[in-house]
Coordinates of C-alpha atoms and ligand atoms in Angstrom, one line a residue:
X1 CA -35.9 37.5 8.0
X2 CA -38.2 36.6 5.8
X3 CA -38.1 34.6 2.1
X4 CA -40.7 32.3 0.2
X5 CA -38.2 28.6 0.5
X6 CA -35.8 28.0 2.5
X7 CA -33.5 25.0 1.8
X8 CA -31.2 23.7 4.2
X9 CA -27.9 22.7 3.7
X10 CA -25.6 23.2 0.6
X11 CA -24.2 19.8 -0.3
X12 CA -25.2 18.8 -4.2
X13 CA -28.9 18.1 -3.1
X14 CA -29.5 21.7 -2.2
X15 CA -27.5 23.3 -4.8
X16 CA -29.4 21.3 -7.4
X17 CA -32.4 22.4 -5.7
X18 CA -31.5 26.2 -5.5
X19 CA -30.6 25.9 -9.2
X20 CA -34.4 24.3 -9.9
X21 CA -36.1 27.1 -7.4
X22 CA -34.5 29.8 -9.6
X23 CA -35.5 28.5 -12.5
X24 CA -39.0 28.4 -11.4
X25 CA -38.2 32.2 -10.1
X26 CA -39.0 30.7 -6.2
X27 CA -36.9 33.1 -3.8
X28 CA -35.0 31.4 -1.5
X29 CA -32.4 31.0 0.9
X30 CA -29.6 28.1 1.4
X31 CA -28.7 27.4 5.0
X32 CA -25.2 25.7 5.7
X33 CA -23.9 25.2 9.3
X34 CA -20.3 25.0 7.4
X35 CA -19.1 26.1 4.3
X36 CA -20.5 24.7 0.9
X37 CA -19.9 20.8 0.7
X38 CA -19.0 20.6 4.3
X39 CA -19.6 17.4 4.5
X40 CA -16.7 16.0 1.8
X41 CA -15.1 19.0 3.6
X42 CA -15.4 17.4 6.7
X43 CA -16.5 14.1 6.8
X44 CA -14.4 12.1 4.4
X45 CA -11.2 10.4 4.8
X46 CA -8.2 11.7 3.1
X47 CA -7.6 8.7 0.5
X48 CA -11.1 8.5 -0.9
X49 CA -11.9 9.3 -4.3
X50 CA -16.2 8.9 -5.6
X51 CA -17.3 6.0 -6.6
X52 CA -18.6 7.5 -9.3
X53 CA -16.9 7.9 -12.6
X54 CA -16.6 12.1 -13.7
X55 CA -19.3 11.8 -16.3
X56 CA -21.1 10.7 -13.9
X57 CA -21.5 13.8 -11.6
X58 CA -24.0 16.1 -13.4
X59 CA -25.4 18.7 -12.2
X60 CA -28.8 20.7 -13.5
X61 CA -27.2 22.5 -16.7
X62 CA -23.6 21.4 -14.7
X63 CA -21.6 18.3 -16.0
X64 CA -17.7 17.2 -16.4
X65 CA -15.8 19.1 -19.3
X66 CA -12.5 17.5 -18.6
X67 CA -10.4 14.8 -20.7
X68 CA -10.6 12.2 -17.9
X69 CA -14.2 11.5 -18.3
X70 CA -13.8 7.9 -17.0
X71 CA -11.5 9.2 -13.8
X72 CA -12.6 9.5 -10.1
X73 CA -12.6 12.4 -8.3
X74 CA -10.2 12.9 -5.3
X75 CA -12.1 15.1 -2.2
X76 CA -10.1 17.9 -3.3
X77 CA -11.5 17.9 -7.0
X78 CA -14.6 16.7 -5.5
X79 CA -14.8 19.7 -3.6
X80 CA -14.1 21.9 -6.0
X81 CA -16.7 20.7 -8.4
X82 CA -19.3 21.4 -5.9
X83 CA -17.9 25.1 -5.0
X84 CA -17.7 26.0 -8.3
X85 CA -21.0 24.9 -9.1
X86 CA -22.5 26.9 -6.2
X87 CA -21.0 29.8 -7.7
X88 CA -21.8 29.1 -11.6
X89 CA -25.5 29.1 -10.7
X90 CA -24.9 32.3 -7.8
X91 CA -26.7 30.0 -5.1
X92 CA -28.1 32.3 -2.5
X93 CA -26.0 30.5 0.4
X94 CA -25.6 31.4 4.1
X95 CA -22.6 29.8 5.4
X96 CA -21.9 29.2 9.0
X97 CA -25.3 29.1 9.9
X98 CA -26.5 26.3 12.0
X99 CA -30.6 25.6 11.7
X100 CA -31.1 24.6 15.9
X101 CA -35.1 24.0 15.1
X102 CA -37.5 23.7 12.1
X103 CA -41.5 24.2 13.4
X104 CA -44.6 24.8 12.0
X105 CA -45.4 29.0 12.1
X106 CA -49.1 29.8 10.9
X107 CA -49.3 28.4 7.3
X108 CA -45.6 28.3 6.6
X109 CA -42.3 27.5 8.7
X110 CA -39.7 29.2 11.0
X111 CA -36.4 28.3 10.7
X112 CA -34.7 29.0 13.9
X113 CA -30.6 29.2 13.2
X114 CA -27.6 30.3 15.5
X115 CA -27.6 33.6 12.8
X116 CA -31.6 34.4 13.5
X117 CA -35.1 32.8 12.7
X118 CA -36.1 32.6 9.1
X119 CA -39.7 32.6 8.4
X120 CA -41.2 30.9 4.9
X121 CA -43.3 29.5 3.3
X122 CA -41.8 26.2 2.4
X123 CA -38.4 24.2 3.3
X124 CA -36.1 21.6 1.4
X125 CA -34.5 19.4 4.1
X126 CA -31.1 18.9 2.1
X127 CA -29.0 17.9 5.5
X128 CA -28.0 15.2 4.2
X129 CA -28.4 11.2 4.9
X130 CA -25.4 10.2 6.2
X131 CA -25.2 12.5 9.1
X132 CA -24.0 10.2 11.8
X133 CA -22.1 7.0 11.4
X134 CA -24.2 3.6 12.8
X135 CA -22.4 2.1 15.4
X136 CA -24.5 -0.6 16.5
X137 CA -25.3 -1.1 20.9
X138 CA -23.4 -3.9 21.3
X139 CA -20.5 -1.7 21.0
X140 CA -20.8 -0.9 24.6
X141 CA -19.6 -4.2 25.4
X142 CA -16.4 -4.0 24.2
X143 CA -13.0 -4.2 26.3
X144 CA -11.1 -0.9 27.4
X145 CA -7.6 -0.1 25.1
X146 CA -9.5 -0.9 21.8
X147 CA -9.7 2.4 19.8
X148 CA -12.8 3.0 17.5
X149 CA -12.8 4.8 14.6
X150 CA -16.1 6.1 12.2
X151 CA -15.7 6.1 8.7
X152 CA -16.5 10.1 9.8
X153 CA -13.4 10.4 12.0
X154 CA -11.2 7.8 10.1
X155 CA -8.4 9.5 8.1
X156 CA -5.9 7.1 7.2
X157 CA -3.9 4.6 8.7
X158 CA -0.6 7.0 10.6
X159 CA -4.0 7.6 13.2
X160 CA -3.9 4.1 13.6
X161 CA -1.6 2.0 16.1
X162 CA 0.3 -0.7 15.1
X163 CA -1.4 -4.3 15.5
X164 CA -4.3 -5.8 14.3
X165 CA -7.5 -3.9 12.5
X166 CA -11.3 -5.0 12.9
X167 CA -13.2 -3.4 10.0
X168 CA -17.0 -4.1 11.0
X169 CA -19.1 -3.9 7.4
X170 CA -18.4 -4.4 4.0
X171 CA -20.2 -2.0 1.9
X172 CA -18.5 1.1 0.1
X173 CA -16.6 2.8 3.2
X174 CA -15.8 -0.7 5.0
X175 CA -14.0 -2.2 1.9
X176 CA -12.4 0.7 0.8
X177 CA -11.0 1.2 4.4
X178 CA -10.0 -2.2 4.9
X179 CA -8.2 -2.4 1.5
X180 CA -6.3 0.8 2.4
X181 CA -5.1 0.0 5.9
X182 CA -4.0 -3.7 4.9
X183 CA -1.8 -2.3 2.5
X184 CA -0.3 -0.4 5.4
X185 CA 1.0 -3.3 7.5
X186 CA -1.8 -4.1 9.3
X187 CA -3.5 -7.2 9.7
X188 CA -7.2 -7.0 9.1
X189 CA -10.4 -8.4 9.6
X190 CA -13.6 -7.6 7.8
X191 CA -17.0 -9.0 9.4
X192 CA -19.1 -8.9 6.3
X193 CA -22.6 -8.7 6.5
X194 CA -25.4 -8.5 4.1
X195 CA -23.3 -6.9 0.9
X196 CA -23.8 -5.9 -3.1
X197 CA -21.0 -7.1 -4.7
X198 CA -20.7 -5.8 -8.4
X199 CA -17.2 -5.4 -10.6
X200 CA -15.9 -2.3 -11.4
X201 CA -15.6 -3.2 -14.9
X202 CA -18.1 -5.2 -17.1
X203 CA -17.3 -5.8 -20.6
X204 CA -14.7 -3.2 -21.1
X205 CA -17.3 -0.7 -19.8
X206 CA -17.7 0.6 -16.1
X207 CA -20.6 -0.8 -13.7
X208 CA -21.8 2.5 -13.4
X209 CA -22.4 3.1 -17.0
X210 CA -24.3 -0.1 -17.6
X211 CA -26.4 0.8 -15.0
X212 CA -27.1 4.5 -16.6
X213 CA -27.2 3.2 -19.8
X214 CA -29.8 -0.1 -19.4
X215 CA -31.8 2.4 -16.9
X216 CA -31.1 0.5 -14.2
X217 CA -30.3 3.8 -11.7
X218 CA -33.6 5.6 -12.9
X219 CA -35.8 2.7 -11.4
X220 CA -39.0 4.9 -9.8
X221 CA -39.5 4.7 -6.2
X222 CA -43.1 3.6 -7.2
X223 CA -42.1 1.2 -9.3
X224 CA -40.3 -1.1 -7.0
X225 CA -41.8 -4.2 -5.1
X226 CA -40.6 -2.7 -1.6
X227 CA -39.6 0.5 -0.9
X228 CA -38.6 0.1 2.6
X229 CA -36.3 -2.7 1.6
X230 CA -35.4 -0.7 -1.7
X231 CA -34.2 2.3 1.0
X232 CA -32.0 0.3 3.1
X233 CA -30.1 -2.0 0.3
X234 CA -26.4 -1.8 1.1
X235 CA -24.0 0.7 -1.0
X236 CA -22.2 -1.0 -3.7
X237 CA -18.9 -2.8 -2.8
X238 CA -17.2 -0.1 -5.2
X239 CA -14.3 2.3 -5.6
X240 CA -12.8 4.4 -7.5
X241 CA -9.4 4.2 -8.2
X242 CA -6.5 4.7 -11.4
X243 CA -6.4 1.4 -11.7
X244 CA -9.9 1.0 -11.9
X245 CA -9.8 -2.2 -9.4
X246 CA -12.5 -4.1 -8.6
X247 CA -12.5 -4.2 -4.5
X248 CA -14.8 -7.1 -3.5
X249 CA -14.1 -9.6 -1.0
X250 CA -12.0 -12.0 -3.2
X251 CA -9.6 -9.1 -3.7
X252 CA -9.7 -8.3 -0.3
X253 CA -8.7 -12.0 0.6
X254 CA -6.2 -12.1 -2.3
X255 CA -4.6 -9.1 -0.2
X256 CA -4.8 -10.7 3.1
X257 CA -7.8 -9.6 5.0
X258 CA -9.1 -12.3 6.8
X259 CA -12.7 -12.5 6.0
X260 CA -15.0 -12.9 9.1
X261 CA -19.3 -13.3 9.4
X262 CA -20.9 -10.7 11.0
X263 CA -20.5 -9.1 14.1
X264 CA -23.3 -10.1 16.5
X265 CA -22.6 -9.5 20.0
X266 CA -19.8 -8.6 22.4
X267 CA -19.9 -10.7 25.6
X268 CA -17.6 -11.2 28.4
X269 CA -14.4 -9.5 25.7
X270 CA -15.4 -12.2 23.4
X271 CA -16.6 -10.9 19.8
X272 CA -18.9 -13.3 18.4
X273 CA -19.7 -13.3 14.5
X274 CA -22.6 -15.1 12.7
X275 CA -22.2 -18.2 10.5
X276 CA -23.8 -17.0 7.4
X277 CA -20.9 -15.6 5.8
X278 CA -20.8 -18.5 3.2
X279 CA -24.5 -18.0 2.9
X280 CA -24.4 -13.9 2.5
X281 CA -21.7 -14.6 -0.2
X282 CA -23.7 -16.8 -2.0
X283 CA -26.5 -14.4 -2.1
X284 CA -24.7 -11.5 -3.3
X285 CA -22.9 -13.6 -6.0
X286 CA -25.9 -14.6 -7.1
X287 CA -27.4 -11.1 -7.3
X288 CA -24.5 -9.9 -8.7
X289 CA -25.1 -12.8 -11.5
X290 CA -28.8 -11.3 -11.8
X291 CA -27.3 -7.9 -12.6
X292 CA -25.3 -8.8 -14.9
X293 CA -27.8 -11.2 -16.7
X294 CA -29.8 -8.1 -17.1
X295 CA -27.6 -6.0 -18.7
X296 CA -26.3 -9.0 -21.3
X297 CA -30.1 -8.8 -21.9
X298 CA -30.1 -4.9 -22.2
X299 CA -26.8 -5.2 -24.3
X300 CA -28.5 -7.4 -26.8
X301 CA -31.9 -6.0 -27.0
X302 CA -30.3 -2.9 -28.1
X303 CA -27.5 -4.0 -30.3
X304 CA -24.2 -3.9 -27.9
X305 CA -23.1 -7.2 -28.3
X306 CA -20.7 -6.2 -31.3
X307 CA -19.5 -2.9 -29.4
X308 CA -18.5 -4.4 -26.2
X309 CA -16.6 -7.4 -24.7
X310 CA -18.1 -10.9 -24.5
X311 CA -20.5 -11.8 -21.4
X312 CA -18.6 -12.5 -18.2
X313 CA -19.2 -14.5 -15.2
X314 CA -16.7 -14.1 -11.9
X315 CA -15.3 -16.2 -9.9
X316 CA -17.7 -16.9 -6.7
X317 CA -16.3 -15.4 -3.6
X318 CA -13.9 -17.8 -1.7
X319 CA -14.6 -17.8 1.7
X320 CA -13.9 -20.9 4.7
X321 CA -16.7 -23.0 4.8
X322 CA -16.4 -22.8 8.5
X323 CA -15.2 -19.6 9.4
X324 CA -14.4 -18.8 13.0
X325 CA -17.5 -17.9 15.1
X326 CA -15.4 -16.1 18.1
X327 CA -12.8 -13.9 18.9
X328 CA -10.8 -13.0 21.7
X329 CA -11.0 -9.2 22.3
X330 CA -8.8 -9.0 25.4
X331 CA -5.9 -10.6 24.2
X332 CA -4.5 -7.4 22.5
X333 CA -4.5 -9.0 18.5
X334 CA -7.2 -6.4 17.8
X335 CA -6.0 -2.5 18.7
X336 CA -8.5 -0.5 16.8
X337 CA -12.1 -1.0 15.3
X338 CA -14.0 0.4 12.8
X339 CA -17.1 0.5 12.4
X340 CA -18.2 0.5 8.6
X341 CA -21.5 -0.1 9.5
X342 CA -23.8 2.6 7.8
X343 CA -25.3 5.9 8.4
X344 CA -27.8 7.8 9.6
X345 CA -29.1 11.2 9.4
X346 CA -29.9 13.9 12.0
X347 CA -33.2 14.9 12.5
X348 CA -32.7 16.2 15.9
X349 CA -33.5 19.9 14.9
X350 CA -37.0 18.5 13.5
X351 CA -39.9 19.9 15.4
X352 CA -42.5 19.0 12.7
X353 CA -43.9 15.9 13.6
X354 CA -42.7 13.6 10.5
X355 CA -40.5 11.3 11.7
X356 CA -41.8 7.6 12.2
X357 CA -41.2 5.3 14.5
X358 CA -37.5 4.7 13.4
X359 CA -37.0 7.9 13.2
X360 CA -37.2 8.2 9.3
X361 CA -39.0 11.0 7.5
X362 CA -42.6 10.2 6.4
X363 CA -42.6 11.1 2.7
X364 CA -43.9 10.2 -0.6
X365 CA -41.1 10.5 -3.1
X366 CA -39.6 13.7 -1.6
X367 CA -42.8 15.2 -0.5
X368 CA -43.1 15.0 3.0
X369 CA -46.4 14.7 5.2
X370 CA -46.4 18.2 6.0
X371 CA -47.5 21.3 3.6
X372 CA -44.8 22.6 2.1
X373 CA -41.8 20.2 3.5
X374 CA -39.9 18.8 1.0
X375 CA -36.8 16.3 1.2
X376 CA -34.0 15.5 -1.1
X377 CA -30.8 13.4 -1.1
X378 CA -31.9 10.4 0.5
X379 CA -31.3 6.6 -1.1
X380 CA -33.8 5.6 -3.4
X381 CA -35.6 8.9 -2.1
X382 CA -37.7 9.1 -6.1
X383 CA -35.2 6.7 -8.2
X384 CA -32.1 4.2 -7.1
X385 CA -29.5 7.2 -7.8
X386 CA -31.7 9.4 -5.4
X387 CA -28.6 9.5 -2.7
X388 CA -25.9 9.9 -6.0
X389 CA -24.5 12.9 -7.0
X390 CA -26.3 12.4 -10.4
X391 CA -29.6 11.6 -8.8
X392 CA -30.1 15.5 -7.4
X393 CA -31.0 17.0 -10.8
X394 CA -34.1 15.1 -12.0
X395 CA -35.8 14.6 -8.2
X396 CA -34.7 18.5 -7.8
X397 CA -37.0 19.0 -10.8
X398 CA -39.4 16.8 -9.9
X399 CA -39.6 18.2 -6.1
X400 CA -39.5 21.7 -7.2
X401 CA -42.6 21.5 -9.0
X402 CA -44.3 20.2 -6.8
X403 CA -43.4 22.9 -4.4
X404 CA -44.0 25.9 -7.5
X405 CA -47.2 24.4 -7.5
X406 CA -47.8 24.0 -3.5
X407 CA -47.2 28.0 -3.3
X408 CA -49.3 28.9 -7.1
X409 CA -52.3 27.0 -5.2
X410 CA -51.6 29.3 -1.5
X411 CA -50.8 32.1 -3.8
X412 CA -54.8 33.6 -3.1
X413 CA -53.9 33.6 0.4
X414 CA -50.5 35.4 0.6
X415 CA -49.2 35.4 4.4
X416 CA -45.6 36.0 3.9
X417 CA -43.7 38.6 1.8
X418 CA -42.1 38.1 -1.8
X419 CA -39.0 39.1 -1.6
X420 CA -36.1 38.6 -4.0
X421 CA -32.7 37.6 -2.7
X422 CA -29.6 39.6 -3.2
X423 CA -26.6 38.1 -4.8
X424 CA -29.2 35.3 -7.0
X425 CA -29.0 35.3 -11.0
X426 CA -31.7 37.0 -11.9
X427 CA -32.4 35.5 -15.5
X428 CA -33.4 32.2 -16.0
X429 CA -30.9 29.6 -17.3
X430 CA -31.4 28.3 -20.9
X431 CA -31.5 24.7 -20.4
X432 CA -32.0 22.9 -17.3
X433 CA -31.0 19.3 -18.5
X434 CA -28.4 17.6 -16.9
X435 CA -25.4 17.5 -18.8
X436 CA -25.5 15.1 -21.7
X437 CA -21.3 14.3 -21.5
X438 CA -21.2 11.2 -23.2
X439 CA -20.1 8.2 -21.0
X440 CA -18.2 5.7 -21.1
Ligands
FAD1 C1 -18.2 7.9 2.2 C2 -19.1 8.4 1.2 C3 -18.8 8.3 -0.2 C4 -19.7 8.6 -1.2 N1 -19.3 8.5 -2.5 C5 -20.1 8.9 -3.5 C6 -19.8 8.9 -4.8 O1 -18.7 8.4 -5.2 N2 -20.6 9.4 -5.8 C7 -21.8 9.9 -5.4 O2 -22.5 10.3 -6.4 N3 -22.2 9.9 -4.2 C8 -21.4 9.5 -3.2 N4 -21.8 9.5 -1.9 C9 -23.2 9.8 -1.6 C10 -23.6 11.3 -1.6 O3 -23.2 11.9 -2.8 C11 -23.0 12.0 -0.4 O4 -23.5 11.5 0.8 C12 -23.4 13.5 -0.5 O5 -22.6 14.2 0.4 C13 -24.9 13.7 -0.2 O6 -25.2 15.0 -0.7 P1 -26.3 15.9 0.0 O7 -26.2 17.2 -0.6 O8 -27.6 15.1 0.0 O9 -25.8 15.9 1.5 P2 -24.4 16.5 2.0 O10 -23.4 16.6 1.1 O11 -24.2 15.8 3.3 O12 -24.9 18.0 2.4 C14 -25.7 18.3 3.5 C15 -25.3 19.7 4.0 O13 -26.2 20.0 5.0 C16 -25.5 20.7 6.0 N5 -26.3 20.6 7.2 C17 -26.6 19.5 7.9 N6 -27.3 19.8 9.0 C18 -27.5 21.1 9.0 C19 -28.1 22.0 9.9 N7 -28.7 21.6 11.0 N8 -28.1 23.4 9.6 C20 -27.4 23.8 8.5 N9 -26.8 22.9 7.6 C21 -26.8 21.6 7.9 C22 -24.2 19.9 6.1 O14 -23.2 20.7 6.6 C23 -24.0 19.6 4.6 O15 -23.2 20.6 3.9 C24 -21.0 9.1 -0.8 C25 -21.3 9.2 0.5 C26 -20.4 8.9 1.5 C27 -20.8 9.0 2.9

């Protein structure tokens, strides 16, 4: 089979992608082991609702036309969204089609998949970034009867026994999870590692929109001091909830949860947790401060001051100035870990020789070190919302014309058939600007 792109997998990144290649009339293909968003599908647990507010979800020429604008999404709706976005732009998608290897194949690519090989010209890697859950090694070392949970295979807390939790990281997933399954009876303990603490709610308004609004989340990938660093910053200590609660660790502690440093080795049935949990706190207060200092600044600068509530400062987060360094595994306290401890994705399909040495895609914004390779969805991947929902559209645009131009410039040298696509809208749409739903 043969068609000019092939993009693989039909999360948001792909979609957005499809939406851009058909724009640009770029034939193409969408590969999805599952079903379209398979991975919020299958991969979330059953409580969580984004992060994000609705507004915030747009989509190329896609955005949120309810009356909630300032609501979170449940999977369900989340879901939906996605599936009905897939079908308002008529993405070509495969479903149930697994891609098993990706090589080089004369001047373009094969695609190898458990449905046949595809053959192109170029490929969108849209797989994903949080493929596989990051358990760290020392996780070998811990005592038989413990069970261990992902936030992947974590539903909610009836899979749990009775007795004490160990939620190890305290970004998005790991607070979230702890708040939920202290408020089911179980004792927990979150070892809390390096963190970004932010509150939901800043001066009436929601994080989320200060940061869209004061530019904050269109930060250029090449405008930041460090990249590297940029690409492996936390994910905000945020949910999204009704109530529109701020979850950081002083609400976590005003539940309950004991908070513990981080998790550094397993010896002997002994967990053993860094000191520097006063010392991470500090830092992400302070950052937090710096955040907030900058939009006050924004606010001014561009007359908010009179349209929103005063400046605000938070209370520093109240930890033990000694906290315990050790903890007996063996003694049965602790029945079940989870480890919150970050993602990865999976490259193992990857025969194109990308990958560094630690196993991350070489790439310049998107564009990887390989004609024709492109990648999408990754944090901070062309501007901090890279890895958000609302990040797809403008690096989708960005990537795609790249790639429109990639092909224009092999177009003397045509190797590989044309060929249209069934099922894809064949006229253009009229405006490919992300939806401009007011927030807030
Ligand atoms: C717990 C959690 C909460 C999040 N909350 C928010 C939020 O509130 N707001 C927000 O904007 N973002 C949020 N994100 C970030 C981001 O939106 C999601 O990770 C999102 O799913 C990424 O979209 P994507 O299209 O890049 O990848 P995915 O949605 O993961 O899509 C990748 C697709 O590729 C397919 N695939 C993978 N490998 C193959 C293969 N070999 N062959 C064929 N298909 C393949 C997968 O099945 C999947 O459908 C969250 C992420 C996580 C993990």
């Amino acid at each position: 089979m043969r068609t000019t792109t092939v993009i693989i997998g039909a999360g948001h990144a792909g979609l957005a992608m499809s939406r851009w290649l058909t724009q640009r009339s770029i034939d193409h293909v969408i590969l999805e082991r599952g079903e379209v968003a398979n991975s919020w599908k299958t991969e979330r647990w059953d409580s969580l609702r984004l992060l994000t507010p609705n507004w915030q979800s747009r989509l190329p020429g896609y955005g949120y036309e309810g009356g909630d604008p300032d609501g979170f999404r449940t999977m369900p709706e989340t879901i939906a969204f996605i599936e009905r976005y897939a079908r308002v732009i008529s993405a070509p998608v495969r479903t149930h089609t697994k891609v098993s290897a990706l090589r080089r194949s004369g001047e373009g690519y094969k695609v190898s998949t458990d449905q046949g090989d595809w053959h192109c010209q170029a490929v969108v890697l849209a797989t994903g970034a949080c493929n596989i859950p990051q358990v760290p090694a020392l996780a070998e070392g811990l005592p038989p009867g413990i069970a261990t949970f992902t936030p992947i295979s974590y539903r909610n807390p009836g899979q749990l026994e009775e007795g004490g939790v160990l939620v190890v990281g305290a970004s998005a997933s790991g607070t979230q999870i702890a708040e939920e399954i202290q408020r089911s009876g179980r004792r927990v303990t979150l070892a809390v590692g390096e963190h970004v603490r932010v509150p939901r709610l800043y001066r009436g308004k929601d994080i989320q929109w200060w940061m869209d609004v004061a530019g904050v989340l269109d930060e250029r990938y090449d405008e930041v001091d460090d990249i590297v660093r940029a690409r492996n910053v936390p994910s905000l200590q945020l949910a999204g909830s009704p109530q529109r609660r701020t979850v950081d660790l002083n609400a976590l502690s005003g539940i309950g949860v004991k908070l513990i440093g981080r998790l550094a080795g397993i010896h002997q049935g002994q967990a053993q947790f860094s000191g520097s949990l006063p010392n991470l706190c500090a830092l992400a207060d302070l950052k937090m401060n710096r955040l907030l200092a900058t939009i006050d600044a924004w606010a001014s600068q561009n007359g908010y001051d009179n349209k929103v509530g005063p400046a605000q400062r938070f209370e520093p987060t109240q930890v033990e100035a000694s906290p315990p360094l050790a903890m007996d595994l063996t003694k049965g306290e602790i029945k079940t870990i989870i480890w919150a401890s970050g993602f990865r994705p999976d490259y193992s399909w990857l025969e194109v020789p990308v990958l560094d040495r630690k196993g991350r895609i070489r790439h310049d914004g998107g564009v990887v070190e390989a004609p024709g390779l492109y990648l999408m969805g990754i944090p901070f991947l062309r501007r901090r919302k890279s890895s958000l929902i609302d990040g797809a559209g403008d690096d989708a645009r960005d990537l795609s014309a790249h790639l429109a131009s990639y092909l224009g410039h092999r177009a003397s040298v045509p190797r590989l058939e044309r060929q249209v696509t069934p099922g894809r809208s064949s006229a253009p749409p009229s405006s490919m600007s992300a939806s401009t739903t007011t927030p807030g």
